[in-house]
PDB file of C-alpha atoms and ligand atoms in Angstrom:
ATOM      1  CA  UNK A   1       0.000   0.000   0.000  1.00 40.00           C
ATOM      2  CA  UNK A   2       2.672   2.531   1.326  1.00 43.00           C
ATOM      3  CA  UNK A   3       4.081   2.207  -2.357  1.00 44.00           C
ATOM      4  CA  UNK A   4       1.672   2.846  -3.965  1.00 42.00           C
ATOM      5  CA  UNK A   5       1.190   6.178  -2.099  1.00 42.00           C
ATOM      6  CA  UNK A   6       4.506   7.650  -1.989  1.00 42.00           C
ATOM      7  CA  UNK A   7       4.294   6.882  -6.184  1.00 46.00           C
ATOM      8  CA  UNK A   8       0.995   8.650  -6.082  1.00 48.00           C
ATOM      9  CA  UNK A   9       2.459  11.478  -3.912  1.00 49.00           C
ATOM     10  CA  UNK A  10       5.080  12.071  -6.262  1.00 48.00           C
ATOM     11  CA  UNK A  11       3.538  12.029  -9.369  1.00 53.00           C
ATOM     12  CA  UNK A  12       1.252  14.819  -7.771  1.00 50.00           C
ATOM     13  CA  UNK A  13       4.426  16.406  -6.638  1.00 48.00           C
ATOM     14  CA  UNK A  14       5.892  16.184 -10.205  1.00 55.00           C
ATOM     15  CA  UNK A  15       3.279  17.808 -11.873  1.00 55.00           C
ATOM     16  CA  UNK A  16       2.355  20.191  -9.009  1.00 55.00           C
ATOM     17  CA  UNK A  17       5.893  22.161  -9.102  1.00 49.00           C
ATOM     18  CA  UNK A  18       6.004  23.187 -12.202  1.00 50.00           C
ATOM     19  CA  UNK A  19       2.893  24.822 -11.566  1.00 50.00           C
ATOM     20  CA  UNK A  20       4.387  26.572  -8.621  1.00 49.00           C
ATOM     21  CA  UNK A  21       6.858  27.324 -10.128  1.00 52.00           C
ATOM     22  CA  UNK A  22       4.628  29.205 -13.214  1.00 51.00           C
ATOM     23  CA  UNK A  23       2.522  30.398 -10.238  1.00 51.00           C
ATOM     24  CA  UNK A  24       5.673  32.469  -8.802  1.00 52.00           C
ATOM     25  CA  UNK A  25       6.963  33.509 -12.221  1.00 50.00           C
ATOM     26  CA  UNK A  26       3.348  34.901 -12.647  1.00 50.00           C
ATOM     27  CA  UNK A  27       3.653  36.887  -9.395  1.00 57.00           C
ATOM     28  CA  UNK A  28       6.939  38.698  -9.827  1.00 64.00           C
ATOM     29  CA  UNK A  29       7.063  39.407 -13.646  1.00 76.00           C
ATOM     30  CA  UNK A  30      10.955  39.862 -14.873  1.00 89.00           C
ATOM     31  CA  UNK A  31      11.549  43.389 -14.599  1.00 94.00           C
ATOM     32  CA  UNK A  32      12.072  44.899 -18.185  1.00 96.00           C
ATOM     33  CA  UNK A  33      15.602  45.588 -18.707  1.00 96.00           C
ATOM     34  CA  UNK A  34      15.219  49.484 -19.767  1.00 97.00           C
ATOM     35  CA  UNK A  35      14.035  50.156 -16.202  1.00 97.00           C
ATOM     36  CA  UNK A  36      17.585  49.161 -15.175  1.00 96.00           C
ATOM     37  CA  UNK A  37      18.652  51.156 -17.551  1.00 96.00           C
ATOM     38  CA  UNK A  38      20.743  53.468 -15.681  1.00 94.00           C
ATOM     39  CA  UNK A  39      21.080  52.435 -11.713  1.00 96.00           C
ATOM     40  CA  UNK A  40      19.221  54.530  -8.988  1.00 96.00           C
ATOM     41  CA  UNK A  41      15.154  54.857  -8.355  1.00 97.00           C
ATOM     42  CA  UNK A  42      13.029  57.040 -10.290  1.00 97.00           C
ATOM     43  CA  UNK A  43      13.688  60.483  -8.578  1.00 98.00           C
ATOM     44  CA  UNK A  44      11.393  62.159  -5.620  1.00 97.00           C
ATOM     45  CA  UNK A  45       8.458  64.706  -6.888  1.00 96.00           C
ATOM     46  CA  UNK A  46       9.182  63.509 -10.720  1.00 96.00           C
ATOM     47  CA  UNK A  47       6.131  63.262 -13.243  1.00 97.00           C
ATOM     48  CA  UNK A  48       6.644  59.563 -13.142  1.00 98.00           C
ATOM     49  CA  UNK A  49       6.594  59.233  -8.946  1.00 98.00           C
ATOM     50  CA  UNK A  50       3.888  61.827  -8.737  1.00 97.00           C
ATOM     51  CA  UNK A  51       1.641  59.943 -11.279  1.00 98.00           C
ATOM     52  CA  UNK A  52       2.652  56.347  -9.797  1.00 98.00           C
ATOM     53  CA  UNK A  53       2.275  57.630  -6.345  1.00 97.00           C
ATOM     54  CA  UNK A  54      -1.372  58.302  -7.279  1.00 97.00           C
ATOM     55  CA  UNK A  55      -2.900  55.419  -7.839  1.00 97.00           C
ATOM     56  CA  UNK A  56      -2.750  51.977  -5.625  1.00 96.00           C
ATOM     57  CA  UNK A  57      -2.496  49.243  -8.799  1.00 97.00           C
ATOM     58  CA  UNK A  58       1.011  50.794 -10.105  1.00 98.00           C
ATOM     59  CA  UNK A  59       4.393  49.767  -8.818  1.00 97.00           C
ATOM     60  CA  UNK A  60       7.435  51.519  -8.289  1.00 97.00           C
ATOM     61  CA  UNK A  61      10.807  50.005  -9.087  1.00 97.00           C
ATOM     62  CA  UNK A  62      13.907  51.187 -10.801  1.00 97.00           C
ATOM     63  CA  UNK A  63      13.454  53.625 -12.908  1.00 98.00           C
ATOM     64  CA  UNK A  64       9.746  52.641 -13.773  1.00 98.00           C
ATOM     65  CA  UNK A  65       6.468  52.366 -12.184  1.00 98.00           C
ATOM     66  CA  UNK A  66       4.707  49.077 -13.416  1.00 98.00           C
ATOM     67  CA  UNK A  67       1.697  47.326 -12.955  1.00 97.00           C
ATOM     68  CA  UNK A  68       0.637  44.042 -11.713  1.00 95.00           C
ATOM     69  CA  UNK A  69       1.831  42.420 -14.675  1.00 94.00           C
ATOM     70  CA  UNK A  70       5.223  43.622 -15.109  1.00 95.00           C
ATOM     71  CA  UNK A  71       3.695  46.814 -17.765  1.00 97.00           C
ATOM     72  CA  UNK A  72       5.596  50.033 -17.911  1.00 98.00           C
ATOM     73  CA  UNK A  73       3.493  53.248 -17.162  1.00 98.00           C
ATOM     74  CA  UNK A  74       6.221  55.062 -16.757  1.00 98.00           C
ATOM     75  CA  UNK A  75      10.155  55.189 -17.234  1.00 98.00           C
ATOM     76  CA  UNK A  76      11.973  57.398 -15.320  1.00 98.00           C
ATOM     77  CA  UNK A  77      15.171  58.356 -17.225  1.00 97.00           C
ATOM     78  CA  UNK A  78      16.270  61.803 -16.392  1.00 97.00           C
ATOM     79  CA  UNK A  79      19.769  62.314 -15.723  1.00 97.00           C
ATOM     80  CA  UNK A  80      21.343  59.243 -17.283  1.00 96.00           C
ATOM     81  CA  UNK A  81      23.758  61.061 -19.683  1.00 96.00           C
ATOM     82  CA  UNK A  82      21.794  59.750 -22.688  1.00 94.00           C
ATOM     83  CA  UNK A  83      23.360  61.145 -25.843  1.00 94.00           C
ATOM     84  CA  UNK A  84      20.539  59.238 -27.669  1.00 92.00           C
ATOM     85  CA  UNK A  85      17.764  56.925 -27.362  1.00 92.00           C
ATOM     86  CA  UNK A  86      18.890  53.608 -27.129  1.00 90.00           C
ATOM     87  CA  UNK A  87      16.411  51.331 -29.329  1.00 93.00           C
ATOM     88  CA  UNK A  88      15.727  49.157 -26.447  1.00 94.00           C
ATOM     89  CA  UNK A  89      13.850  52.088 -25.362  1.00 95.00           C
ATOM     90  CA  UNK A  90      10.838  50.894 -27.747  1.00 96.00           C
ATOM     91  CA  UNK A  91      10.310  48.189 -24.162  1.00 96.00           C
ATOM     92  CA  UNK A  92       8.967  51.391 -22.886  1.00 97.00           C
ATOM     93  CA  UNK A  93       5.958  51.665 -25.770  1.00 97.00           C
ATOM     94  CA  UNK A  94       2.962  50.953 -23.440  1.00 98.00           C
ATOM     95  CA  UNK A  95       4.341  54.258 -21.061  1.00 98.00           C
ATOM     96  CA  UNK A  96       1.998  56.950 -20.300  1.00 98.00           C
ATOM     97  CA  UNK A  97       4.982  59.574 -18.720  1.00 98.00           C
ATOM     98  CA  UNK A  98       8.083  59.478 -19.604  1.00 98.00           C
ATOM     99  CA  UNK A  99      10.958  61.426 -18.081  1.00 98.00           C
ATOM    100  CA  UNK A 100      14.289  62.647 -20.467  1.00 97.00           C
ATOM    101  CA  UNK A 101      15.388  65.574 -18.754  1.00 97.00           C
ATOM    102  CA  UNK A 102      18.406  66.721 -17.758  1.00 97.00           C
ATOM    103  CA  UNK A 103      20.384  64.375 -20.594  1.00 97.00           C
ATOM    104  CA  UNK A 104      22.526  65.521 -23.062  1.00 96.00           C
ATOM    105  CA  UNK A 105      21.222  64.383 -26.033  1.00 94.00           C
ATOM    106  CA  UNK A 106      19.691  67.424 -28.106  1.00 92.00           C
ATOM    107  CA  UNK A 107      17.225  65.557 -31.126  1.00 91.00           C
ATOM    108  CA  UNK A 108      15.111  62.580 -30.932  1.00 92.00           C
ATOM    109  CA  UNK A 109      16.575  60.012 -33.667  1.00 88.00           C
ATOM    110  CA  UNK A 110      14.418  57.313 -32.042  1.00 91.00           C
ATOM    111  CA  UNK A 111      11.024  56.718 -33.402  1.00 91.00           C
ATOM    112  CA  UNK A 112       8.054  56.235 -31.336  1.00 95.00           C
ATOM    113  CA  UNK A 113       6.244  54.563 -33.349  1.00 94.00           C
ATOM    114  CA  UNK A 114       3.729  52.423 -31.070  1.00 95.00           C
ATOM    115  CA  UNK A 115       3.877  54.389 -28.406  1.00 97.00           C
ATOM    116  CA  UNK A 116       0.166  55.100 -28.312  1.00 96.00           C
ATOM    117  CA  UNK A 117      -0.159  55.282 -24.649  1.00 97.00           C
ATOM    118  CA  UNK A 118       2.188  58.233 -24.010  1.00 98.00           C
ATOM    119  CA  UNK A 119       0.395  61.472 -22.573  1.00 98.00           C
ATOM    120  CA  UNK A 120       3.324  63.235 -20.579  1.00 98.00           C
ATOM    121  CA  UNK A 121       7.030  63.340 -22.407  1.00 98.00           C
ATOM    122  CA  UNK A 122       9.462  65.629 -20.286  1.00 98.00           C
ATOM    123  CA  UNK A 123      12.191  66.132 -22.477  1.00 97.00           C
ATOM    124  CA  UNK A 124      15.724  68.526 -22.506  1.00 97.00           C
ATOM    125  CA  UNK A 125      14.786  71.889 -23.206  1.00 95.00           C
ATOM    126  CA  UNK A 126      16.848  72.131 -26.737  1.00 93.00           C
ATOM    127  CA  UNK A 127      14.751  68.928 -27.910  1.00 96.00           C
ATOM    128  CA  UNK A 128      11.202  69.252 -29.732  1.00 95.00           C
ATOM    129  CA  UNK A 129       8.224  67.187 -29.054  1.00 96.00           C
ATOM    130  CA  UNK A 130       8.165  64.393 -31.534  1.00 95.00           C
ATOM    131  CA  UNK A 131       5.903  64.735 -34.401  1.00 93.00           C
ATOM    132  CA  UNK A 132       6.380  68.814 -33.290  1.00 93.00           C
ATOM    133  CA  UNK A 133       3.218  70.810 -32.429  1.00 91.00           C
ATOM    134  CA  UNK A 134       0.591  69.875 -33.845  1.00 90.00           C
ATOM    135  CA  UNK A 135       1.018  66.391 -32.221  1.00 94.00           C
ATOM    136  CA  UNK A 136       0.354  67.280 -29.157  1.00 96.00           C
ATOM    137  CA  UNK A 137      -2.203  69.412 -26.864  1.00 96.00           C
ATOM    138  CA  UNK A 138      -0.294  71.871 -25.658  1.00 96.00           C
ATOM    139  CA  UNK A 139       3.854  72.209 -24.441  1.00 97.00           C
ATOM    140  CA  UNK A 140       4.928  73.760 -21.852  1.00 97.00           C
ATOM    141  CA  UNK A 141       8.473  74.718 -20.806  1.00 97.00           C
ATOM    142  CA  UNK A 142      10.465  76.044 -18.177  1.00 96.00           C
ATOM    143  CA  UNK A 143      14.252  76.729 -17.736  1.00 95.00           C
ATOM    144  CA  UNK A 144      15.607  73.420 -18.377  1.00 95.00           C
ATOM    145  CA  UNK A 145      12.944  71.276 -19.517  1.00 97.00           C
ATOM    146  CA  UNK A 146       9.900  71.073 -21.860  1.00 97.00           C
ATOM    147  CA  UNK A 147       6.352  68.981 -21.432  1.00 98.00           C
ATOM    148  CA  UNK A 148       4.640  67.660 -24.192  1.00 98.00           C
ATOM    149  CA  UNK A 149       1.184  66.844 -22.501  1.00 98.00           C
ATOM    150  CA  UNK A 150      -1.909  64.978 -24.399  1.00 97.00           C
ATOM    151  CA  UNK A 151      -1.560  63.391 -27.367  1.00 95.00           C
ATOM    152  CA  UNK A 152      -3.466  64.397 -30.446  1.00 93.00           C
ATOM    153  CA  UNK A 153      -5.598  61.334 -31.567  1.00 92.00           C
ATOM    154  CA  UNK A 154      -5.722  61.030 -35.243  1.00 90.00           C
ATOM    155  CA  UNK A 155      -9.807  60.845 -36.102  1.00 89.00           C
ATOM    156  CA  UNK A 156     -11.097  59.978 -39.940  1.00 88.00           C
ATOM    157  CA  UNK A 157     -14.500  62.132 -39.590  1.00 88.00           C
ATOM    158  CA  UNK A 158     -12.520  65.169 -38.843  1.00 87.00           C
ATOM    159  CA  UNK A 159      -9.509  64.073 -41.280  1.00 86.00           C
ATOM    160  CA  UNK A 160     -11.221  61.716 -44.200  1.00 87.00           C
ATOM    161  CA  UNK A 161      -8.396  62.819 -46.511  1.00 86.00           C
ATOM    162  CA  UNK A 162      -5.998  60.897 -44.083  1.00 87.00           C
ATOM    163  CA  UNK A 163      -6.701  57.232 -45.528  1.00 89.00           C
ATOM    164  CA  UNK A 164      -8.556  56.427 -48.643  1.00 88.00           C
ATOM    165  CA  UNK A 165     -12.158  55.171 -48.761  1.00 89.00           C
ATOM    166  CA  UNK A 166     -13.009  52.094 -46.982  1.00 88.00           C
ATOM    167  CA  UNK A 167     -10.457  52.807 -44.423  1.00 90.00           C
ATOM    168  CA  UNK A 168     -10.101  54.495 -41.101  1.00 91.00           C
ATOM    169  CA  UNK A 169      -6.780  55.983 -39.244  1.00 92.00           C
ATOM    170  CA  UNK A 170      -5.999  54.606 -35.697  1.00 92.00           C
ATOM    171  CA  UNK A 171      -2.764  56.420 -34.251  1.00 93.00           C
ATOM    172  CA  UNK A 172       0.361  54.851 -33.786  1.00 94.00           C
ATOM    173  CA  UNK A 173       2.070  57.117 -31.709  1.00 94.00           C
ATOM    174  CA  UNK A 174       2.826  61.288 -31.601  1.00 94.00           C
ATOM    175  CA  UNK A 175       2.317  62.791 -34.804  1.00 91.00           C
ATOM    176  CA  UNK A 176       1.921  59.197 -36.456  1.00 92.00           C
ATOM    177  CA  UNK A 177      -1.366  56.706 -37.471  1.00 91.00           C
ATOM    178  CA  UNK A 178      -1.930  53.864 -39.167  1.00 91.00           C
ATOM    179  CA  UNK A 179      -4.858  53.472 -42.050  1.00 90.00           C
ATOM    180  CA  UNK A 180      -6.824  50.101 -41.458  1.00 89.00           C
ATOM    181  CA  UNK A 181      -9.264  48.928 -43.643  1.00 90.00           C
ATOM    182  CA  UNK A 182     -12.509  49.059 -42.566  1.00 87.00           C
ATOM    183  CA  UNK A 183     -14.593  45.551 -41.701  1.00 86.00           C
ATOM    184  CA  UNK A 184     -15.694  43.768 -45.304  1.00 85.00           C
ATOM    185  CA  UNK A 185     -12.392  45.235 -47.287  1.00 86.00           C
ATOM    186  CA  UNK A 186      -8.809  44.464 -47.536  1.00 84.00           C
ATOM    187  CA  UNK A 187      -5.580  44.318 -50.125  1.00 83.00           C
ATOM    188  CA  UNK A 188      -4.487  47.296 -51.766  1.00 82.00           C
ATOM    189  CA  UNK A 189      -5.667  50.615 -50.941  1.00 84.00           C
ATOM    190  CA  UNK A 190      -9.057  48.854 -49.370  1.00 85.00           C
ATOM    191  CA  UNK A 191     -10.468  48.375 -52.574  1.00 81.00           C
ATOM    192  CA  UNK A 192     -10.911  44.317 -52.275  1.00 78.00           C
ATOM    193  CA  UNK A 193     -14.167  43.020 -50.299  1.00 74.00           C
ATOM    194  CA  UNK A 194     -13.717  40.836 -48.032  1.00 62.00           C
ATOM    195  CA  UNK A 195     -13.653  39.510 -44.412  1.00 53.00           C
ATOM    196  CA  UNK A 196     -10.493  40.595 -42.352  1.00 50.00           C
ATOM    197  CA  UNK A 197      -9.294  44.495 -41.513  1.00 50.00           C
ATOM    198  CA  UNK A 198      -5.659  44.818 -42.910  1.00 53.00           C
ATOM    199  CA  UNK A 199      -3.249  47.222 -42.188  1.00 60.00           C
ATOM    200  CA  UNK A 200      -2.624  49.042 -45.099  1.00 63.00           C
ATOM    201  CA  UNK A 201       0.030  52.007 -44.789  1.00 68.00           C
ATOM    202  CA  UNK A 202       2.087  53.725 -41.490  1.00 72.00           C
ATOM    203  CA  UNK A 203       1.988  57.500 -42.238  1.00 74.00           C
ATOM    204  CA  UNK A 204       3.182  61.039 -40.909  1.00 78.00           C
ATOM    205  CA  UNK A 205       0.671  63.684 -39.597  1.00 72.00           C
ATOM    206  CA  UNK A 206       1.308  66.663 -42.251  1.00 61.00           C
ATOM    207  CA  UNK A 207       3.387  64.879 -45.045  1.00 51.00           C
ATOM    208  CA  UNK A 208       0.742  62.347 -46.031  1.00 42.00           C
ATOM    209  CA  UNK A 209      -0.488  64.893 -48.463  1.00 42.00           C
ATOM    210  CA  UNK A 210       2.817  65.522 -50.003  1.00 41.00           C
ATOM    211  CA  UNK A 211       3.046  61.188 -49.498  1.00 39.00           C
ATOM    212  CA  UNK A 212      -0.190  60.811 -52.029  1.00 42.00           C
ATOM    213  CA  UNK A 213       0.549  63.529 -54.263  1.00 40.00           C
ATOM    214  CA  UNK A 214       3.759  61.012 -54.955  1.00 39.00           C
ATOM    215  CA  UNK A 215       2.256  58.329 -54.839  1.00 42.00           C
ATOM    216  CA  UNK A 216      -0.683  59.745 -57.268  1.00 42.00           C
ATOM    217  CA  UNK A 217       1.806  61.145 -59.356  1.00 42.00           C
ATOM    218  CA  UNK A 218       3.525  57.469 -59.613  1.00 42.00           C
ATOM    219  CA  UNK A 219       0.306  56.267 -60.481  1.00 44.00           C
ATOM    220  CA  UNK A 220      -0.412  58.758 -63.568  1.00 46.00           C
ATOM    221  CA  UNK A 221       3.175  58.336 -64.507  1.00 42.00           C
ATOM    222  CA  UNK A 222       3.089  54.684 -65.463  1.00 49.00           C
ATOM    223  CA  UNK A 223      -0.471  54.991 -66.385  1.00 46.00           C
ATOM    224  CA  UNK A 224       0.813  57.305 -69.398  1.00 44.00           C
ATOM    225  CA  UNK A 225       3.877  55.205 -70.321  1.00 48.00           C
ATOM    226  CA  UNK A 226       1.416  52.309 -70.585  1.00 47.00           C
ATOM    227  CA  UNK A 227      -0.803  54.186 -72.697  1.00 43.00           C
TER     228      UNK A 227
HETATM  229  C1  NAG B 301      22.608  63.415 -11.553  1.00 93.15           C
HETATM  230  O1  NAG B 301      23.284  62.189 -11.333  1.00 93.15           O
HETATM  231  C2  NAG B 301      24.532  62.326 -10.680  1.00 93.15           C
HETATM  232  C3  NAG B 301      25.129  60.949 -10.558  1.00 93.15           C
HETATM  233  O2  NAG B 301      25.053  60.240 -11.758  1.00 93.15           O
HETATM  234  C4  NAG B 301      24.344  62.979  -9.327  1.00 93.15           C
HETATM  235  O3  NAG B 301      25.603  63.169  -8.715  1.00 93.15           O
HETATM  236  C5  NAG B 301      23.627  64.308  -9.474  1.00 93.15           C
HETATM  237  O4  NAG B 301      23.343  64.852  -8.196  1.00 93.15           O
HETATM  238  C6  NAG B 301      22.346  64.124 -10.241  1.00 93.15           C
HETATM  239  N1  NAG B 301      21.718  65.423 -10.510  1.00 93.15           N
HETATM  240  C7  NAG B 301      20.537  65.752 -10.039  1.00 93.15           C
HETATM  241  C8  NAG B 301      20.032  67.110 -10.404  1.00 93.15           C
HETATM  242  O5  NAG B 301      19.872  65.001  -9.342  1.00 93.15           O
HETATM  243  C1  NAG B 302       2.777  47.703 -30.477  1.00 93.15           C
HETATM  244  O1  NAG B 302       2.130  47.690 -29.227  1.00 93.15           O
HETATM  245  C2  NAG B 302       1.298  46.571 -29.003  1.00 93.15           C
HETATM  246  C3  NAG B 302       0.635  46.713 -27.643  1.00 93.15           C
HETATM  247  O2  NAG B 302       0.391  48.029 -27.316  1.00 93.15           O
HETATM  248  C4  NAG B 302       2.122  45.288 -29.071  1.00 93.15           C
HETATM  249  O3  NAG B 302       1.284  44.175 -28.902  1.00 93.15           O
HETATM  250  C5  NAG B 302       2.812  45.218 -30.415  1.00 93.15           C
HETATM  251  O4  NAG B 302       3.662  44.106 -30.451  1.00 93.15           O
HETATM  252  C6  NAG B 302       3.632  46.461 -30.674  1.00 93.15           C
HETATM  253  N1  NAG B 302       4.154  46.431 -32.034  1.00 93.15           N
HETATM  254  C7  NAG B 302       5.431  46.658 -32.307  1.00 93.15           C
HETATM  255  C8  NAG B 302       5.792  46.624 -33.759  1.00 93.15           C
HETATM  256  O5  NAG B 302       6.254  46.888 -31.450  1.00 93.15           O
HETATM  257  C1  NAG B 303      -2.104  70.802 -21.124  1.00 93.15           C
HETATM  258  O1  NAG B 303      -2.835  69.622 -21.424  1.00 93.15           O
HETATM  259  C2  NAG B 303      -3.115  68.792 -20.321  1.00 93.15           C
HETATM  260  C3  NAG B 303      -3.853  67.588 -20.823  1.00 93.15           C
HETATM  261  O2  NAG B 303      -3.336  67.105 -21.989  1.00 93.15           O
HETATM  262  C4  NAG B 303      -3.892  69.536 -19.268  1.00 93.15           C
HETATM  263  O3  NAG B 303      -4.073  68.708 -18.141  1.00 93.15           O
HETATM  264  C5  NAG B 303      -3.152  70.804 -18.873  1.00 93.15           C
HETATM  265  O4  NAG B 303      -3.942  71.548 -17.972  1.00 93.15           O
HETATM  266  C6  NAG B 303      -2.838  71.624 -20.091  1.00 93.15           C
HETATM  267  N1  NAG B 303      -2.046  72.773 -19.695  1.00 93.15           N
HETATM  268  C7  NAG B 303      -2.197  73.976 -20.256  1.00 93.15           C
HETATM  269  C8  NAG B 303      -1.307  75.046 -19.750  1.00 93.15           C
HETATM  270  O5  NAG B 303      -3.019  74.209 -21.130  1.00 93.15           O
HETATM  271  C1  NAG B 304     -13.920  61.945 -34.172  1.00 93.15           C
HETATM  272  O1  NAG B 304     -14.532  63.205 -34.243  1.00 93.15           O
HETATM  273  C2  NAG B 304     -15.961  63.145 -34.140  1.00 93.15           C
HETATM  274  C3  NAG B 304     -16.506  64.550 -34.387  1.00 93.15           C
HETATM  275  O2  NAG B 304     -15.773  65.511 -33.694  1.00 93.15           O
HETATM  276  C4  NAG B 304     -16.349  62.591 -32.781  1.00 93.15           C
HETATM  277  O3  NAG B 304     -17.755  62.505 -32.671  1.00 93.15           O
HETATM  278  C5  NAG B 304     -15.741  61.209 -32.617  1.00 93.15           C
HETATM  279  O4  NAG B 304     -16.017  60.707 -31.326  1.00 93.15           O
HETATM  280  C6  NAG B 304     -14.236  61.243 -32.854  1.00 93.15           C
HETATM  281  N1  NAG B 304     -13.713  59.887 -32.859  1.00 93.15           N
HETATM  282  C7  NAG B 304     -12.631  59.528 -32.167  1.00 93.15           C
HETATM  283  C8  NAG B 304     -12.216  58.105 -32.311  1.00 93.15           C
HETATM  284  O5  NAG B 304     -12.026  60.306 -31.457  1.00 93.15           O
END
């Protein structure tokens, strides 16, 4: 009988700790390595440990404050002597405040693309907002640093011209969208019925004009050497 237990008992066993073992690696997410990006905690009275400190859910740790599952809300990397953005800073995407002051670098070569989340960007004074003005609500500035606060949601009833018919714009970050097809079309340009959306183009708030004139323009161009 005794046997026949302990085998029992250790098949249970066998299974049971890699469960436990998921069950711990599901309470303390790895912490994403950008928030150990440079050493120290995310700095007292900063837009990041003001808006962490608010609510219960978020976490800090490092340089980010994080949510029950391990998410960046915000990343915490002023006064890191960055002289650019490293592009392991696109961990960061799902951030709502992000914190750049007081580094060195003095233009944004780093896209942020995806980062549709973002609604506070403290950057060094010299630097502009990304996707400049018009991306965002309003800036504010004072001796050292600038805010870029609210980002502008692109919207295809105020915009139609933005994607062509039978798609809509979702935006994909400051200054940037996406054009999706809209339910029943797909493949080029949206002009195929079918079942699934599709992404069809990435764009640039305030070139895609100047993008479809080209485009158009292509268009004509073979059109008449055809002819
Ligand atoms: C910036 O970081 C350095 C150490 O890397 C520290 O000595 C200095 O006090 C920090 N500056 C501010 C304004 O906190
Ligand atoms: C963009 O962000 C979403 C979640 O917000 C993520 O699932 C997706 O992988 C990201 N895409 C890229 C290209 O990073
Ligand atoms: C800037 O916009 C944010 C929201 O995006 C708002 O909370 C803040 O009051 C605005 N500041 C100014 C000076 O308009
Ligand atoms: C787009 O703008 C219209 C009219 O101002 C508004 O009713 C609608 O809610 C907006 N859509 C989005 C996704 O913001």
């Amino acid at each position: 009988m005794a046997p026949v237990c302990l085998s029992r008992s250790l098949g249970w066993l066998s299974r049971a700790i890699p469960l436990l073992l998921a069950l711990s690696a599901g309470r303390a997410p790895a912490l994403p390595e950008i928030c150990k990006y440079c050493p120290g905690p995310v700095y007292d009275k900063s837009e990041v440990d003001l808006y962490c400190k608010q609510r219960q859910e978020l976490t800090l740790s490092a340089r980010c404050c994080l949510t029950k599952q391990g998410t960046i809300v915000g990343l915490d990397l002023q006064n890191c002597s960055l002289k650019e953005l490293d592009p392991l800073f696109t961990e960061a995407h799902s951030a709502i405040v992000l914190d750049l002051k007081a580094n060195p670098f003095e233009y944004i070569s780093f896209s942020f693309r995806n980062f549709t989340e973002l609604q506070i960007l403290v950057l060094p004074r010299k630097v502009d907002c990304p996707g400049g003005h018009n991306a965002w609500d309003n800036i504010t500035c004072g001796p050292d640093s600038c805010t870029c606060h609210g980002q502008i949601q692109c919207n295809s009833t105020v915009e139609p011209a933005l994607c062509p018919e039978n798609a809509y714009c979702v935006s994909d970050g400051p200054g940037l969208f996406q054009c999706l097809c809209t339910a029943g079309f797909h493949g080029y340009k949206c002009l195929r019925e079918g079942s699934f959306p599709l992404l069809m183009f990435s764009g640039i708030l305030g070139t895609t004009t100047f993008c479809i004139s080209i485009l158009l323009w292509g268009t004509q161009l073979r059109k008449i050497r055809a002819s």
